[in-house]
């Protein structure tokens, strides 16, 4: 299962998933309204910086983090 963050704003959901590629590269998959966009990164630290900025933007614009999976309790 891909690490998945689910955000909600007024009943609309946005799903963010991290995928690793061929060992070194990785991607962020963003799904909203049934349409997905994949953003490729050469290395994980670049993806993490981008995702952190994106999360901050989402929270500042009214999105709420509903869930994270897989749950690691």
mmCIF file with all atom_site columns, C-alpha atoms in Angstrom:
data_model
loop_
_atom_site.group_PDB
_atom_site.id
_atom_site.type_symbol
_atom_site.label_atom_id
_atom_site.label_alt_id
_atom_site.label_comp_id
_atom_site.label_asym_id
_atom_site.label_entity_id
_atom_site.label_seq_id
_atom_site.pdbx_PDB_ins_code
_atom_site.Cartn_x
_atom_site.Cartn_y
_atom_site.Cartn_z
_atom_site.occupancy
_atom_site.B_iso_or_equiv
_atom_site.pdbx_formal_charge
_atom_site.auth_seq_id
_atom_site.auth_comp_id
_atom_site.auth_asym_id
_atom_site.auth_atom_id
_atom_site.pdbx_PDB_model_num
ATOM 1  C CA . UNK A 1 1  ? 0.000   0.000  0.000   1.00 0.00 ? 1  UNK A CA 1
ATOM 2  C CA . UNK A 1 2  ? 1.331   3.430  -0.955  1.00 0.00 ? 2  UNK A CA 1
ATOM 3  C CA . UNK A 1 3  ? 1.645   6.041  1.789   1.00 0.00 ? 3  UNK A CA 1
ATOM 4  C CA . UNK A 1 4  ? -1.567  8.034  1.378   1.00 0.00 ? 4  UNK A CA 1
ATOM 5  C CA . UNK A 1 5  ? -2.775  11.346 2.784   1.00 0.00 ? 5  UNK A CA 1
ATOM 6  C CA . UNK A 1 6  ? -6.464  12.230 2.401   1.00 0.00 ? 6  UNK A CA 1
ATOM 7  C CA . UNK A 1 7  ? -7.546  15.858 2.656   1.00 0.00 ? 7  UNK A CA 1
ATOM 8  C CA . UNK A 1 8  ? -11.089 17.270 2.676   1.00 0.00 ? 8  UNK A CA 1
ATOM 9  C CA . UNK A 1 9  ? -12.515 20.726 2.058   1.00 0.00 ? 9  UNK A CA 1
ATOM 10 C CA . UNK A 1 10 ? -16.277 21.164 2.184   1.00 0.00 ? 10 UNK A CA 1
ATOM 11 C CA . UNK A 1 11 ? -16.907 17.563 1.131   1.00 0.00 ? 11 UNK A CA 1
ATOM 12 C CA . UNK A 1 12 ? -14.346 17.552 -1.679  1.00 0.00 ? 12 UNK A CA 1
ATOM 13 C CA . UNK A 1 13 ? -11.480 15.105 -1.264  1.00 0.00 ? 13 UNK A CA 1
ATOM 14 C CA . UNK A 1 14 ? -7.891  15.356 -2.392  1.00 0.00 ? 14 UNK A CA 1
ATOM 15 C CA . UNK A 1 15 ? -5.675  12.265 -2.145  1.00 0.00 ? 15 UNK A CA 1
ATOM 16 C CA . UNK A 1 16 ? -1.869  12.462 -2.122  1.00 0.00 ? 16 UNK A CA 1
ATOM 17 C CA . UNK A 1 17 ? 0.213   9.290  -2.541  1.00 0.00 ? 17 UNK A CA 1
ATOM 18 C CA . UNK A 1 18 ? 3.966   8.651  -2.623  1.00 0.00 ? 18 UNK A CA 1
ATOM 19 C CA . UNK A 1 19 ? 5.322   6.081  -5.040  1.00 0.00 ? 19 UNK A CA 1
ATOM 20 C CA . UNK A 1 20 ? 8.911   4.912  -5.463  1.00 0.00 ? 20 UNK A CA 1
ATOM 21 C CA . UNK A 1 21 ? 10.220  4.136  -8.889  1.00 0.00 ? 21 UNK A CA 1
ATOM 22 C CA . UNK A 1 22 ? 13.179  1.954  -9.963  1.00 0.00 ? 22 UNK A CA 1
ATOM 23 C CA . UNK A 1 23 ? 14.894  2.274  -6.578  1.00 0.00 ? 23 UNK A CA 1
ATOM 24 C CA . UNK A 1 24 ? 16.055  5.904  -6.772  1.00 0.00 ? 24 UNK A CA 1
ATOM 25 C CA . UNK A 1 25 ? 13.369  8.086  -8.298  1.00 0.00 ? 25 UNK A CA 1
ATOM 26 C CA . UNK A 1 26 ? 9.937   8.685  -6.805  1.00 0.00 ? 26 UNK A CA 1
ATOM 27 C CA . UNK A 1 27 ? 6.642   10.359 -7.578  1.00 0.00 ? 27 UNK A CA 1
ATOM 28 C CA . UNK A 1 28 ? 3.804   12.172 -5.904  1.00 0.00 ? 28 UNK A CA 1
ATOM 29 C CA . UNK A 1 29 ? 0.364   11.186 -7.198  1.00 0.00 ? 29 UNK A CA 1
ATOM 30 C CA . UNK A 1 30 ? -2.353  13.767 -6.538  1.00 0.00 ? 30 UNK A CA 1
ATOM 31 C CA . UNK A 1 31 ? -5.986  12.771 -7.160  1.00 0.00 ? 31 UNK A CA 1
ATOM 32 C CA . UNK A 1 32 ? -8.883  15.211 -7.044  1.00 0.00 ? 32 UNK A CA 1
ATOM 33 C CA . UNK A 1 33 ? -12.324 14.725 -8.513  1.00 0.00 ? 33 UNK A CA 1
ATOM 34 C CA . UNK A 1 34 ? -11.315 11.368 -9.971  1.00 0.00 ? 34 UNK A CA 1
ATOM 35 C CA . UNK A 1 35 ? -8.446  12.846 -11.994 1.00 0.00 ? 35 UNK A CA 1
ATOM 36 C CA . UNK A 1 36 ? -4.834  12.075 -11.107 1.00 0.00 ? 36 UNK A CA 1
ATOM 37 C CA . UNK A 1 37 ? -1.655  14.002 -11.739 1.00 0.00 ? 37 UNK A CA 1
ATOM 38 C CA . UNK A 1 38 ? 1.793   12.460 -11.250 1.00 0.00 ? 38 UNK A CA 1
ATOM 39 C CA . UNK A 1 39 ? 4.765   14.630 -10.358 1.00 0.00 ? 39 UNK A CA 1
ATOM 40 C CA . UNK A 1 40 ? 8.130   12.886 -10.806 1.00 0.00 ? 40 UNK A CA 1
ATOM 41 C CA . UNK A 1 41 ? 11.202  13.540 -8.637  1.00 0.00 ? 41 UNK A CA 1
ATOM 42 C CA . UNK A 1 42 ? 14.770  12.319 -9.047  1.00 0.00 ? 42 UNK A CA 1
ATOM 43 C CA . UNK A 1 43 ? 15.202  11.821 -5.299  1.00 0.00 ? 43 UNK A CA 1
ATOM 44 C CA . UNK A 1 44 ? 13.081  11.511 -2.169  1.00 0.00 ? 44 UNK A CA 1
ATOM 45 C CA . UNK A 1 45 ? 14.340  14.671 -0.369  1.00 0.00 ? 45 UNK A CA 1
ATOM 46 C CA . UNK A 1 46 ? 13.058  16.830 -3.263  1.00 0.00 ? 46 UNK A CA 1
ATOM 47 C CA . UNK A 1 47 ? 9.657   15.112 -3.095  1.00 0.00 ? 47 UNK A CA 1
ATOM 48 C CA . UNK A 1 48 ? 9.480   15.602 0.693   1.00 0.00 ? 48 UNK A CA 1
ATOM 49 C CA . UNK A 1 49 ? 10.253  19.345 0.364   1.00 0.00 ? 49 UNK A CA 1
ATOM 50 C CA . UNK A 1 50 ? 7.610   19.739 -2.350  1.00 0.00 ? 50 UNK A CA 1
ATOM 51 C CA . UNK A 1 51 ? 5.017   17.774 -0.375  1.00 0.00 ? 51 UNK A CA 1
ATOM 52 C CA . UNK A 1 52 ? 5.705   19.755 2.796   1.00 0.00 ? 52 UNK A CA 1
ATOM 53 C CA . UNK A 1 53 ? 5.131   23.030 0.941   1.00 0.00 ? 53 UNK A CA 1
ATOM 54 C CA . UNK A 1 54 ? 1.995   21.601 -0.667  1.00 0.00 ? 54 UNK A CA 1
ATOM 55 C CA . UNK A 1 55 ? 0.626   20.415 2.704   1.00 0.00 ? 55 UNK A CA 1
ATOM 56 C CA . UNK A 1 56 ? 1.194   23.864 4.193   1.00 0.00 ? 56 UNK A CA 1
ATOM 57 C CA . UNK A 1 57 ? -0.613  25.473 1.256   1.00 0.00 ? 57 UNK A CA 1
ATOM 58 C CA . UNK A 1 58 ? -3.547  23.057 1.526   1.00 0.00 ? 58 UNK A CA 1
ATOM 59 C CA . UNK A 1 59 ? -3.971  23.660 5.251   1.00 0.00 ? 59 UNK A CA 1
ATOM 60 C CA . UNK A 1 60 ? -3.785  27.448 4.781   1.00 0.00 ? 60 UNK A CA 1
ATOM 61 C CA . UNK A 1 61 ? -6.474  27.318 2.097   1.00 0.00 ? 61 UNK A CA 1
ATOM 62 C CA . UNK A 1 62 ? -9.056  25.427 4.148   1.00 0.00 ? 62 UNK A CA 1
ATOM 63 C CA . UNK A 1 63 ? -8.202  21.774 3.505   1.00 0.00 ? 63 UNK A CA 1
ATOM 64 C CA . UNK A 1 64 ? -8.208  19.440 6.524   1.00 0.00 ? 64 UNK A CA 1
ATOM 65 C CA . UNK A 1 65 ? -6.144  16.272 6.831   1.00 0.00 ? 65 UNK A CA 1
ATOM 66 C CA . UNK A 1 66 ? -8.689  13.464 7.287   1.00 0.00 ? 66 UNK A CA 1
ATOM 67 C CA . UNK A 1 67 ? -6.522  10.376 7.224   1.00 0.00 ? 67 UNK A CA 1
ATOM 68 C CA . UNK A 1 68 ? -3.110  8.894  6.668   1.00 0.00 ? 68 UNK A CA 1
ATOM 69 C CA . UNK A 1 69 ? -2.571  5.291  5.614   1.00 0.00 ? 69 UNK A CA 1
ATOM 70 C CA . UNK A 1 70 ? -1.116  2.892  6.341   1.00 0.00 ? 70 UNK A CA 1
ATOM 71 C CA . UNK A 1 71 ? -1.888  3.443  10.002  1.00 0.00 ? 71 UNK A CA 1
ATOM 72 C CA . UNK A 1 72 ? 1.283   2.535  11.929  1.00 0.00 ? 72 UNK A CA 1
ATOM 73 C CA . UNK A 1 73 ? 0.006   2.005  15.455  1.00 0.00 ? 73 UNK A CA 1
#
